XYZ file of N, CA and C in Angstrom:
765
model
N 185.131 167.157 111.171
C 185.613 166.543 111.977
C 184.932 165.362 112.167
N 185.708 164.694 113.103
C 184.788 163.492 113.768
C 184.642 163.767 115.238
N 183.160 163.750 115.578
C 182.907 164.081 116.776
C 182.134 163.194 117.411
N 182.559 162.555 118.918
C 181.954 161.515 119.537
C 180.582 162.059 120.472
N 179.829 161.719 120.452
C 178.424 162.307 121.031
C 178.474 161.453 122.342
N 178.654 161.668 123.435
C 178.131 160.718 124.591
C 176.972 160.836 125.112
N 176.219 159.935 124.872
C 174.537 160.507 125.360
C 173.849 160.858 124.531
N 174.308 160.228 122.837
C 173.805 161.263 121.755
C 172.631 160.568 121.293
N 172.048 159.732 122.196
C 170.679 159.047 121.810
C 169.511 159.958 122.776
N 169.804 160.918 123.723
C 169.190 161.190 124.660
C 168.780 163.174 124.298
N 167.649 163.383 125.544
C 166.935 164.910 125.054
C 167.760 165.568 124.466
N 168.893 166.488 124.853
C 169.727 166.938 124.334
C 170.693 166.350 123.665
N 171.227 165.092 123.788
C 172.034 164.545 122.761
C 171.529 164.487 121.114
N 170.454 163.866 121.287
C 169.681 163.572 119.759
C 169.797 164.765 119.049
N 169.303 166.130 119.857
C 169.286 167.490 119.127
C 170.648 168.133 118.610
N 171.721 167.596 119.502
C 172.869 168.067 119.139
C 173.398 167.297 117.996
N 173.324 165.845 118.053
C 173.647 164.950 116.754
C 173.346 165.582 115.589
N 171.748 166.161 115.934
C 171.351 166.187 114.347
C 171.861 167.739 113.811
N 172.314 168.578 114.922
C 172.554 170.064 114.145
C 174.286 170.005 113.963
N 175.033 168.523 114.441
C 176.414 168.561 113.975
C 176.508 167.783 112.749
N 175.422 166.864 112.471
C 175.257 165.823 111.108
C 174.812 167.292 110.049
N 174.041 168.139 110.079
C 173.614 169.277 109.151
C 174.852 170.048 109.206
N 175.762 169.936 109.871
C 176.615 171.093 109.594
C 178.138 170.357 109.082
N 178.076 169.032 108.793
C 178.650 168.225 107.873
C 179.909 167.533 108.402
N 179.630 167.271 109.738
C 180.740 166.460 110.886
C 180.404 165.136 110.557
N 181.199 164.237 111.021
C 181.217 162.634 111.120
C 180.844 162.342 112.761
N 179.630 161.905 112.585
C 179.170 161.766 114.312
C 179.242 160.180 114.647
N 179.838 160.046 115.757
C 179.759 158.766 116.578
C 178.844 159.092 117.507
N 177.665 158.325 117.847
C 176.913 158.279 118.794
C 177.002 156.931 119.705
N 177.543 157.934 121.057
C 177.661 156.677 121.872
C 176.915 156.622 122.784
N 176.403 155.460 123.132
C 175.313 155.189 123.899
C 175.257 153.600 124.154
N 174.619 152.948 125.236
C 174.634 151.347 125.399
C 173.843 150.899 124.110
N 172.658 151.473 123.474
C 172.221 150.890 122.431
C 172.852 151.056 121.329
N 173.958 151.902 120.965
C 175.378 151.532 119.846
C 176.251 150.662 120.254
N 176.225 150.170 121.202
C 177.469 149.081 121.778
C 178.406 150.174 122.404
N 178.390 151.208 123.049
C 179.167 151.958 123.697
C 178.747 152.047 124.985
N 179.504 151.822 126.298
C 179.300 151.788 127.429
C 180.136 152.471 128.312
N 180.029 153.755 128.953
C 180.961 154.528 129.448
C 181.053 154.156 131.073
N 180.151 153.417 131.102
C 180.435 152.884 132.666
C 181.610 151.673 132.534
N 181.592 150.654 131.769
C 182.439 149.396 131.467
C 183.657 149.816 130.721
N 183.530 150.911 130.051
C 184.694 151.304 129.034
C 184.236 150.581 127.597
N 183.340 149.771 127.251
C 182.944 148.977 126.245
C 183.105 149.716 124.973
N 183.682 149.590 123.956
C 183.668 150.141 122.611
C 184.033 151.881 122.849
N 184.615 152.146 123.809
C 184.889 153.764 123.896
C 186.525 153.840 122.995
N 187.131 152.785 123.103
C 188.678 153.058 122.570
C 188.631 153.310 121.011
N 187.461 152.428 120.868
C 187.384 152.055 119.233
C 186.370 153.572 118.670
N 185.543 153.787 119.525
C 184.974 154.911 119.016
C 185.959 156.350 118.871
N 187.087 156.387 119.704
C 187.727 157.529 119.892
C 188.492 157.820 118.808
N 188.881 156.821 117.894
C 190.065 156.525 117.209
C 189.694 157.561 116.286
N 190.793 158.483 116.068
C 190.354 159.879 114.859
C 189.606 160.506 115.248
N 189.162 160.566 116.250
C 188.179 161.777 117.018
C 189.039 162.902 117.326
N 188.065 164.123 116.884
C 188.989 165.358 117.327
C 188.020 165.854 118.253
N 186.794 165.603 118.507
C 186.055 166.541 119.509
C 185.252 165.079 120.482
N 185.237 165.448 121.525
C 184.466 164.519 122.246
C 183.060 165.779 123.114
N 181.941 165.518 122.893
C 181.045 166.113 123.378
C 180.263 165.189 124.634
N 180.356 165.370 125.961
C 179.905 164.333 127.152
C 178.843 165.055 127.469
N 177.524 164.345 127.104
C 176.197 164.832 127.430
C 175.608 163.474 128.517
N 176.745 162.576 129.045
C 176.180 161.455 129.707
C 175.500 162.045 131.014
N 174.564 161.653 131.503
C 174.094 161.639 132.840
C 173.576 160.696 133.859
N 173.654 160.561 135.093
C 173.216 159.171 135.888
C 171.973 159.102 135.846
N 171.552 157.884 135.408
C 169.926 157.262 135.680
C 169.532 157.335 136.946
N 170.588 157.693 138.082
C 170.029 157.908 139.416
C 170.352 158.842 140.111
N 169.282 159.217 140.892
C 169.676 160.751 141.920
C 170.076 160.418 143.015
N 170.504 159.140 143.543
C 170.735 158.310 144.769
C 172.328 159.085 144.957
N 172.552 159.436 145.905
C 173.738 160.175 146.561
C 175.254 159.188 145.590
N 175.082 158.069 146.454
C 176.479 157.194 145.887
C 176.231 156.713 144.642
N 175.056 156.763 144.185
C 175.012 156.016 142.570
C 175.395 157.304 141.778
N 174.814 158.310 141.971
C 175.346 159.685 141.315
C 177.056 159.588 141.047
N 177.697 159.966 142.224
C 179.179 159.950 142.225
C 179.721 158.752 141.624
N 179.375 157.928 141.812
C 179.955 156.659 141.143
C 180.182 156.788 139.729
N 178.886 157.207 139.113
C 178.620 157.093 137.671
C 179.321 158.145 137.301
N 179.623 159.438 137.811
C 180.201 160.704 137.311
C 181.848 160.500 137.105
N 181.892 159.536 138.236
C 183.334 159.379 138.557
C 183.906 158.300 137.514
N 183.072 157.245 137.656
C 183.305 156.178 136.544
C 183.846 156.247 135.175
N 182.354 157.028 134.824
C 182.224 157.403 133.409
C 183.356 158.306 133.034
N 183.870 159.473 133.865
C 184.733 160.362 133.447
C 185.547 159.859 133.453
N 186.348 159.092 134.179
C 187.515 158.482 134.079
C 187.923 157.624 132.706
N 186.793 156.455 132.239
C 186.711 156.090 131.410
C 186.619 156.823 129.993
N 185.981 158.090 129.830
C 185.526 158.708 128.672
C 187.224 159.624 128.608
N 187.489 159.997 129.782
C 188.905 160.826 129.520
C 190.343 160.096 129.157
N 190.180 158.734 129.592
C 191.114 157.986 129.493
C 191.306 157.592 127.976
N 190.318 157.230 127.827
C 190.195 156.919 125.959
C 190.279 158.353 125.000
N 189.544 159.287 125.568
C 189.974 160.528 124.667
C 191.334 161.011 124.733
N 191.730 160.947 125.894
C 193.612 160.897 125.908
C 194.421 160.034 125.300
N 194.092 158.759 125.187
C 194.634 157.790 124.543
C 194.806 158.010 122.840
N 193.618 158.368 122.541
C 193.524 158.913 120.891
C 193.803 160.075 120.667
N 193.723 160.922 121.664
C 194.541 162.364 121.262
C 193.550 163.280 120.854
N 192.386 163.449 121.784
C 191.405 164.231 121.062
C 191.419 165.540 121.457
N 191.351 166.866 120.418
C 191.992 167.988 120.760
C 191.070 168.821 121.364
N 189.545 168.280 121.883
C 188.747 169.142 122.320
C 187.623 168.401 123.059
N 187.624 168.610 124.810
C 186.400 167.895 125.109
C 185.528 168.709 125.658
N 184.542 168.573 125.316
C 183.097 169.530 125.966
C 182.384 168.719 126.801
N 181.683 169.315 127.768
C 180.875 168.728 128.910
C 179.963 169.591 129.384
N 178.588 168.924 129.406
C 177.606 170.040 129.834
C 177.381 169.626 131.286
N 177.538 170.715 132.175
C 177.152 170.744 133.401
C 176.106 171.811 133.989
N 176.029 171.994 134.850
C 174.928 172.828 135.512
C 175.553 174.322 136.418
N 174.890 175.485 135.942
C 175.115 176.996 136.667
C 175.071 176.490 138.350
N 176.140 177.275 138.968
C 176.016 176.981 140.508
C 176.346 175.431 140.932
N 177.142 174.767 140.139
C 177.276 173.416 140.427
C 178.285 173.582 141.652
N 179.157 174.751 141.479
C 180.327 174.714 142.602
C 179.894 175.142 143.914
N 178.746 175.593 143.895
C 177.922 176.248 145.110
C 177.003 175.342 145.940
N 176.816 174.126 145.203
C 175.815 173.006 145.657
C 176.392 171.690 146.203
N 177.247 171.868 146.859
C 178.082 170.734 147.089
C 177.203 169.911 148.161
N 176.252 170.543 149.018
C 175.175 170.083 149.690
C 174.166 168.594 149.102
N 174.258 168.766 148.103
C 173.464 168.131 147.235
C 174.418 166.909 146.456
N 173.706 165.651 146.882
C 174.480 164.531 146.336
C 174.731 164.535 144.845
N 173.539 164.955 143.944
C 173.786 164.823 142.506
C 174.729 165.901 142.093
N 174.971 167.185 142.613
C 176.108 168.156 142.381
C 177.361 167.982 142.887
N 177.334 166.871 143.836
C 178.663 166.538 144.347
C 179.483 165.599 143.158
N 178.488 164.975 142.561
C 178.947 163.819 141.339
C 179.345 164.852 140.125
N 178.317 166.113 139.833
C 179.153 166.820 138.820
C 180.461 167.437 139.240
N 180.536 167.894 139.978
C 181.893 168.616 141.109
C 183.151 167.238 140.430
N 182.624 166.423 141.031
C 183.735 165.488 140.438
C 184.136 165.531 139.408
N 182.874 165.206 138.611
C 183.357 164.805 136.798
C 183.959 166.516 136.310
N 183.586 167.456 136.995
C 184.501 168.587 136.048
C 185.886 168.500 136.661
N 186.373 168.206 138.143
C 187.492 168.146 138.835
C 188.347 167.257 137.545
N 187.697 165.996 137.329
C 188.488 165.098 136.374
C 189.116 165.597 134.820
N 188.025 166.438 134.511
C 188.230 167.080 133.137
C 189.267 167.960 133.109
N 189.335 168.734 134.506
C 190.120 170.074 134.687
C 191.729 169.568 134.547
N 191.791 168.149 135.198
C 192.969 167.471 135.773
C 193.398 166.466 134.701
N 192.840 166.345 133.395
C 192.853 165.271 132.545
C 194.006 166.078 131.440
N 194.564 166.969 131.329
C 195.415 167.398 130.383
C 195.036 167.691 129.030
N 193.804 167.397 128.792
C 193.030 167.384 127.754
C 192.484 169.028 127.561
N 192.488 169.713 126.020
C 191.751 171.129 125.957
C 190.360 170.628 126.419
N 189.517 171.983 126.992
C 188.279 171.613 127.198
C 187.484 172.629 127.112
N 186.024 172.407 126.960
C 185.051 173.408 127.583
C 183.884 172.728 128.302
N 183.778 173.440 129.658
C 182.530 173.130 130.469
C 181.540 173.836 130.168
N 180.135 173.647 129.962
C 179.549 174.404 130.013
C 178.314 174.287 131.025
N 178.370 175.256 131.657
C 177.307 175.334 132.591
C 176.184 175.999 132.116
N 174.901 174.900 132.061
C 173.265 175.371 131.568
C 172.820 175.545 132.953
N 171.992 176.526 132.874
C 171.011 176.390 133.793
C 169.707 175.533 133.694
N 168.645 175.868 134.434
C 167.959 174.292 134.639
C 166.995 174.291 133.313
N 166.720 173.220 132.638
C 166.035 173.194 131.562
C 164.330 173.017 131.806
N 163.686 173.920 131.233
C 162.252 174.053 131.205
C 161.676 172.357 131.499
N 162.232 171.875 130.542
C 161.334 170.326 130.541
C 161.996 169.632 131.753
N 162.628 170.427 133.074
C 162.525 169.397 133.879
C 161.838 169.829 135.063
N 161.136 171.310 134.681
C 160.096 171.568 135.752
C 159.091 170.591 136.576
N 158.649 169.793 135.754
C 157.670 168.957 136.537
C 158.467 168.123 137.606
N 159.721 167.994 137.397
C 160.724 166.909 138.373
C 160.898 167.821 139.293
N 161.202 169.248 139.095
C 161.681 170.031 139.949
C 160.285 170.132 141.030
N 159.329 170.423 140.356
C 157.822 170.782 141.068
C 157.552 169.429 141.942
N 157.771 168.023 141.184
C 157.542 167.071 141.894
C 158.439 166.828 143.341
N 159.921 167.211 143.104
C 160.599 167.328 144.252
C 160.259 167.855 145.794
N 159.280 168.710 145.545
C 158.606 169.631 146.726
C 157.713 168.729 147.351
N 157.207 167.551 146.859
C 156.167 166.533 147.619
C 155.035 166.288 146.928
N 154.087 165.817 147.215
C 152.705 165.246 146.807
C 151.516 165.855 147.547
N 152.292 166.616 148.362
C 150.763 167.280 148.735
C 150.374 168.595 148.242
N 149.073 169.355 148.553
C 148.162 170.171 148.004
C 148.687 171.411 147.965
N 149.930 171.641 148.869
C 150.412 172.691 148.905
C 152.315 172.586 149.134
N 152.741 173.150 147.916
C 154.496 172.836 147.797
C 155.216 174.143 147.731
N 156.098 173.604 148.816
C 157.015 174.606 149.346
C 158.462 174.839 148.066
N 158.546 175.714 147.750
C 159.447 175.758 146.694
C 160.401 176.836 147.012
N 161.239 176.916 146.607
C 162.708 178.123 146.951
C 162.100 179.218 146.261
N 162.734 180.375 146.808
C 162.429 181.571 146.029
C 163.599 182.137 145.279
N 164.701 181.311 145.317
C 165.489 182.071 144.807
C 165.334 182.162 143.013
N 166.158 182.510 142.573
C 166.080 183.086 141.057
C 166.351 181.977 140.478
N 165.588 182.015 139.390
C 165.954 180.911 138.301
C 166.129 181.477 136.906
N 166.582 180.859 135.662
C 166.503 181.547 134.272
C 166.790 179.916 133.515
N 165.384 179.626 133.471
C 165.440 178.434 132.576
C 165.785 178.354 131.238
N 166.398 177.166 130.748
C 166.513 177.213 129.179
C 165.722 176.227 128.413
N 165.334 176.345 127.353
C 164.955 175.109 126.786
C 166.183 174.341 125.993
N 165.232 173.016 126.046
C 166.592 171.951 125.305
C 167.198 172.171 124.048
N 165.735 172.752 123.134
C 166.356 173.467 122.069
C 167.720 174.306 121.686
N 167.206 175.468 122.697
C 168.346 176.354 122.876
C 169.952 175.836 123.596
N 169.810 174.611 124.153
C 170.635 174.100 125.054
C 171.778 173.883 123.394
N 170.531 172.769 122.662
C 171.434 171.974 121.854
C 172.227 172.826 121.093
N 171.500 174.202 120.510
C 172.196 175.093 119.761
C 173.302 175.329 120.311
N 173.515 175.837 121.611
C 174.757 175.896 122.151
C 175.898 175.471 122.327
N 175.695 173.862 122.543
C 176.817 172.853 122.922
C 176.893 172.488 121.261
N 176.333 172.489 120.047
C 176.816 172.006 119.103
C 177.597 173.267 118.458
N 177.302 174.358 118.816
C 178.036 175.671 118.422
C 179.326 175.647 119.201
N 179.573 175.299 120.218
C 180.744 175.255 121.231
C 181.972 174.422 120.725
N 180.607 173.066 120.204
C 182.000 172.221 119.800
C 182.239 171.981 118.701
N 182.200 173.295 117.767
C 182.482 173.007 116.560
C 183.686 174.652 116.975
N 183.683 174.967 118.074
C 184.989 175.873 118.106
C 185.876 175.713 118.831
N 186.950 176.883 119.107
C 188.164 175.809 120.098
C 188.070 176.271 121.394
N 188.878 175.403 121.744
C 188.552 175.238 123.712
C 188.680 176.323 124.213
N 188.079 176.562 125.195
C 188.214 177.912 126.184
C 189.109 177.425 127.481
N 189.144 176.180 127.690
C 189.721 175.676 128.935
C 189.394 176.283 130.293
N 188.010 176.254 130.318
C 187.263 177.076 131.605
C 185.948 176.869 130.909
N 184.815 177.841 131.996
C 183.894 177.544 131.835
C 183.124 178.514 130.912
N 181.775 177.969 130.358
C 181.081 179.254 129.425
C 179.606 178.784 129.893
N 179.119 179.612 130.413
C 177.840 180.096 130.747
C 176.361 180.031 129.858
N 175.291 179.467 129.650
C 174.295 179.302 129.283
C 173.041 179.666 130.134
N 172.179 180.162 129.469
C 170.809 180.612 130.197
C 169.770 180.940 129.542
N 168.321 180.827 129.953
C 167.342 181.380 129.136
C 167.052 182.930 129.430
N 166.049 183.360 128.669
C 166.194 184.793 128.503
C 165.590 185.670 129.426
N 164.977 184.689 130.451
C 163.611 185.586 131.552
C 164.177 185.024 133.126
N 164.115 185.588 133.567
C 164.828 185.466 134.977
C 163.648 185.814 136.225
N 163.036 184.640 137.236
C 161.998 185.020 138.063
C 162.394 183.639 139.271
N 161.765 183.819 140.209
C 162.086 182.899 141.191
C 161.497 181.451 141.108
N 161.861 180.709 141.279
C 161.354 179.505 140.988
C 160.204 179.123 141.736
N 159.594 179.465 142.842
C 158.118 179.580 143.268
C 157.620 180.209 142.194
N 157.485 181.328 141.771
C 156.938 181.671 140.760
C 156.753 181.287 139.614
N 157.864 180.656 138.984
C 157.918 179.837 137.787
C 157.068 178.387 137.958
N 157.196 177.961 139.391
C 156.123 176.674 139.139
C 154.776 177.250 139.317
N 154.603 178.243 139.810
C 152.970 178.689 140.010
C 152.307 178.781 139.016
N 153.311 179.375 137.976
C 152.880 179.820 136.806
C 152.565 178.465 135.752
N 153.620 177.518 136.005
C 153.203 176.197 135.319
C 152.524 175.602 135.784
N 152.301 175.325 137.088
C 150.981 175.023 137.193
C 149.257 175.516 137.039
N 149.496 176.747 137.011
C 148.050 177.511 136.349
C 148.082 176.917 135.014
N 149.164 176.775 134.106
C 149.022 176.819 132.745
C 148.694 175.365 132.649
N 148.621 174.480 133.310
C 148.300 173.196 133.175
C 147.622 172.791 133.728
N 146.924 173.729 134.511
C 145.461 173.144 134.940
C 145.851 172.171 136.623
N 146.590 172.530 137.065
C 146.862 171.670 138.174
C 146.754 172.666 139.077
N 145.891 172.175 140.447
C 145.157 172.938 141.157
C 146.145 173.204 142.579
N 147.271 172.448 142.681
C 148.109 172.580 143.936
C 148.532 173.955 144.262
N 148.789 174.386 145.438
C 149.387 175.633 145.770
C 150.981 175.448 145.783
N 151.534 176.654 145.507
C 153.054 177.002 145.743
C 153.112 178.029 146.736
N 153.915 177.973 147.543
C 154.441 178.628 148.778
C 155.852 179.134 148.583
N 156.235 180.541 148.403
C 157.832 180.520 148.225
C 158.175 180.595 149.359
N 159.461 179.534 149.694
C 159.679 179.730 150.935
C 161.403 179.762 150.911
N 162.236 180.919 151.111
C 163.499 180.926 151.097
C 164.169 179.597 151.777
N 163.569 178.861 152.758
C 164.121 177.971 153.201
C 164.072 176.733 153.051
N 163.243 176.560 151.719
C 163.041 174.946 151.108
C 164.423 174.601 150.162
N 164.570 173.518 150.349
C 165.599 172.844 149.683
C 165.308 172.421 148.171
N 166.235 172.828 147.545
C 166.689 172.108 146.040
C 167.499 170.918 146.023
N 166.672 169.738 146.126
C 167.461 168.262 145.870
C 168.605 168.438 146.769
N 168.070 168.854 148.404
C 169.083 168.698 149.211
C 169.778 169.860 149.733
N 169.943 170.935 148.507
C 170.748 172.003 148.967
C 169.888 173.187 149.295
N 170.655 174.012 150.318
C 170.176 175.350 150.680
C 170.389 176.365 149.319
N 169.514 176.851 148.736
C 169.756 178.056 147.837
C 170.369 179.522 148.457
N 171.066 180.187 147.720
C 171.284 181.722 147.780
C 170.381 182.135 146.830
N 169.908 183.454 146.815
C 169.288 184.081 145.917
C 169.830 183.851 144.160
N 170.952 183.759 143.943
C 171.831 183.820 143.198
C 172.448 182.475 142.413
N 171.885 181.209 143.469
C 172.969 180.081 143.211
C 172.649 179.660 141.693
N 171.624 179.665 141.373
C 171.388 178.691 140.028
C 171.332 179.885 138.344
N 171.436 180.942 138.901
C 171.388 181.672 137.884
C 173.079 182.282 137.350
N 173.352 182.691 136.180
C 174.681 183.124 135.985
C 174.769 184.603 136.811
N 176.033 184.905 137.148
C 176.350 185.938 138.014
C 177.374 186.878 136.921
N 177.968 186.204 135.766
C 178.471 187.449 134.925
C 177.993 187.190 133.348
N 178.786 187.243 132.716
C 178.359 187.158 131.098
C 178.058 185.702 130.847
N 176.908 185.559 130.151
C 175.917 184.113 129.609
C 175.533 184.397 128.607
N 175.838 183.239 127.541
C 174.775 183.112 126.097
C 173.295 182.916 126.462
N 172.472 183.942 126.025
C 171.149 183.374 126.199
C 170.377 183.002 125.164
N 169.513 182.118 125.630
C 168.887 181.661 124.445
C 167.270 182.195 124.434
N 166.640 182.107 123.147
C 165.717 183.089 122.514
C 164.436 182.214 122.846
N 163.996 181.266 123.861
C 162.688 180.538 123.917
C 162.625 180.967 125.415
N 161.635 181.667 125.387
C 160.711 182.298 126.708
C 159.841 181.055 127.081
N 159.289 181.412 128.416
C 158.280 179.988 129.057
C 157.491 180.045 128.304
N 156.182 181.412 127.824
C 155.560 181.140 127.378
C 155.276 180.455 125.834
N 156.667 180.987 125.436
C 156.999 179.911 123.728
C 157.212 178.485 124.162
N 157.939 178.206 124.867
C 158.126 176.838 125.209
C 157.069 176.168 125.600
N 156.268 176.807 126.329
C 154.825 175.975 126.991
C 153.529 175.896 125.598
N 153.883 176.549 124.956
C 153.163 176.534 123.876
C 153.700 175.408 122.549
N 155.108 175.504 122.632
C 155.865 174.181 122.062
C 155.758 172.751 122.716
N 155.443 172.730 124.098
C 155.544 171.689 124.768
C 154.138 170.888 125.015
N 153.044 171.388 124.199
C 151.626 170.950 124.433
C 151.318 170.514 125.729
N 151.886 170.973 126.514
C 151.510 170.797 127.999
C 150.294 171.658 128.753
N 150.227 172.871 128.040
C 149.204 173.721 128.501
C 147.726 172.894 128.487
N 147.023 173.565 130.065
C 145.775 173.164 129.568
C 144.775 173.612 128.320
N 143.973 172.673 127.636
C 143.520 173.088 126.768
C 144.056 172.442 125.347
N 145.578 172.413 125.386
C 146.380 172.128 123.930
C 145.920 170.497 123.781
N 146.542 170.173 122.831
C 146.352 168.394 122.435
C 147.848 168.017 122.802
N 147.644 166.467 123.559
C 148.848 166.155 124.344
C 149.944 165.947 122.903
């Protein structure tokens, strides 16, 4: 098949491209560096010609509320309009577990708007709800501030490695659309605060983590199960210890 991968040069996109190439598909990598801009629409129509599947992995470069919403609405309109015009058979988009419960966060309001556009587009689609990536752990910890004591939510998390995300996205892109949501997650579940504590210990960071049920996650108040699948989900195979070893971030490991 001809498959357009939006954001095909990114952390997940590059891995998805490799997997789909290996499976024998014709891949168009859509990114500003390849002359395809989802915000201006430049290059989208030409890229979509003859395309059967679109994989949308684009992400906002800013977490500021208005900028995030503008990015997902503008990019969503442009991508979906080009896909409809080209007669794309399957639109695949990567989103986040719990998005529908996180409207208090500006970032997730952007994701909610993106998902609504997809559902209303008339295209056959699959929305993939993923749990947080292990690779985002440093950013999640940093969101708690710069002090020596960090207050992080006690809500459950079930993080997934980027390699497992790419496996799931590439597999789903080659399957029939479900016209709904598929959830993916990592193999292990624990509290966000406990996971952050493990990460800081393993990386030699002396900051203290305090589990706080009222601590906010990118502006949103979490319930215990907001960020984890509540039903059936596809589970990756890479847990925290294996990911940490592969990442090279643990204290005493070469960078």
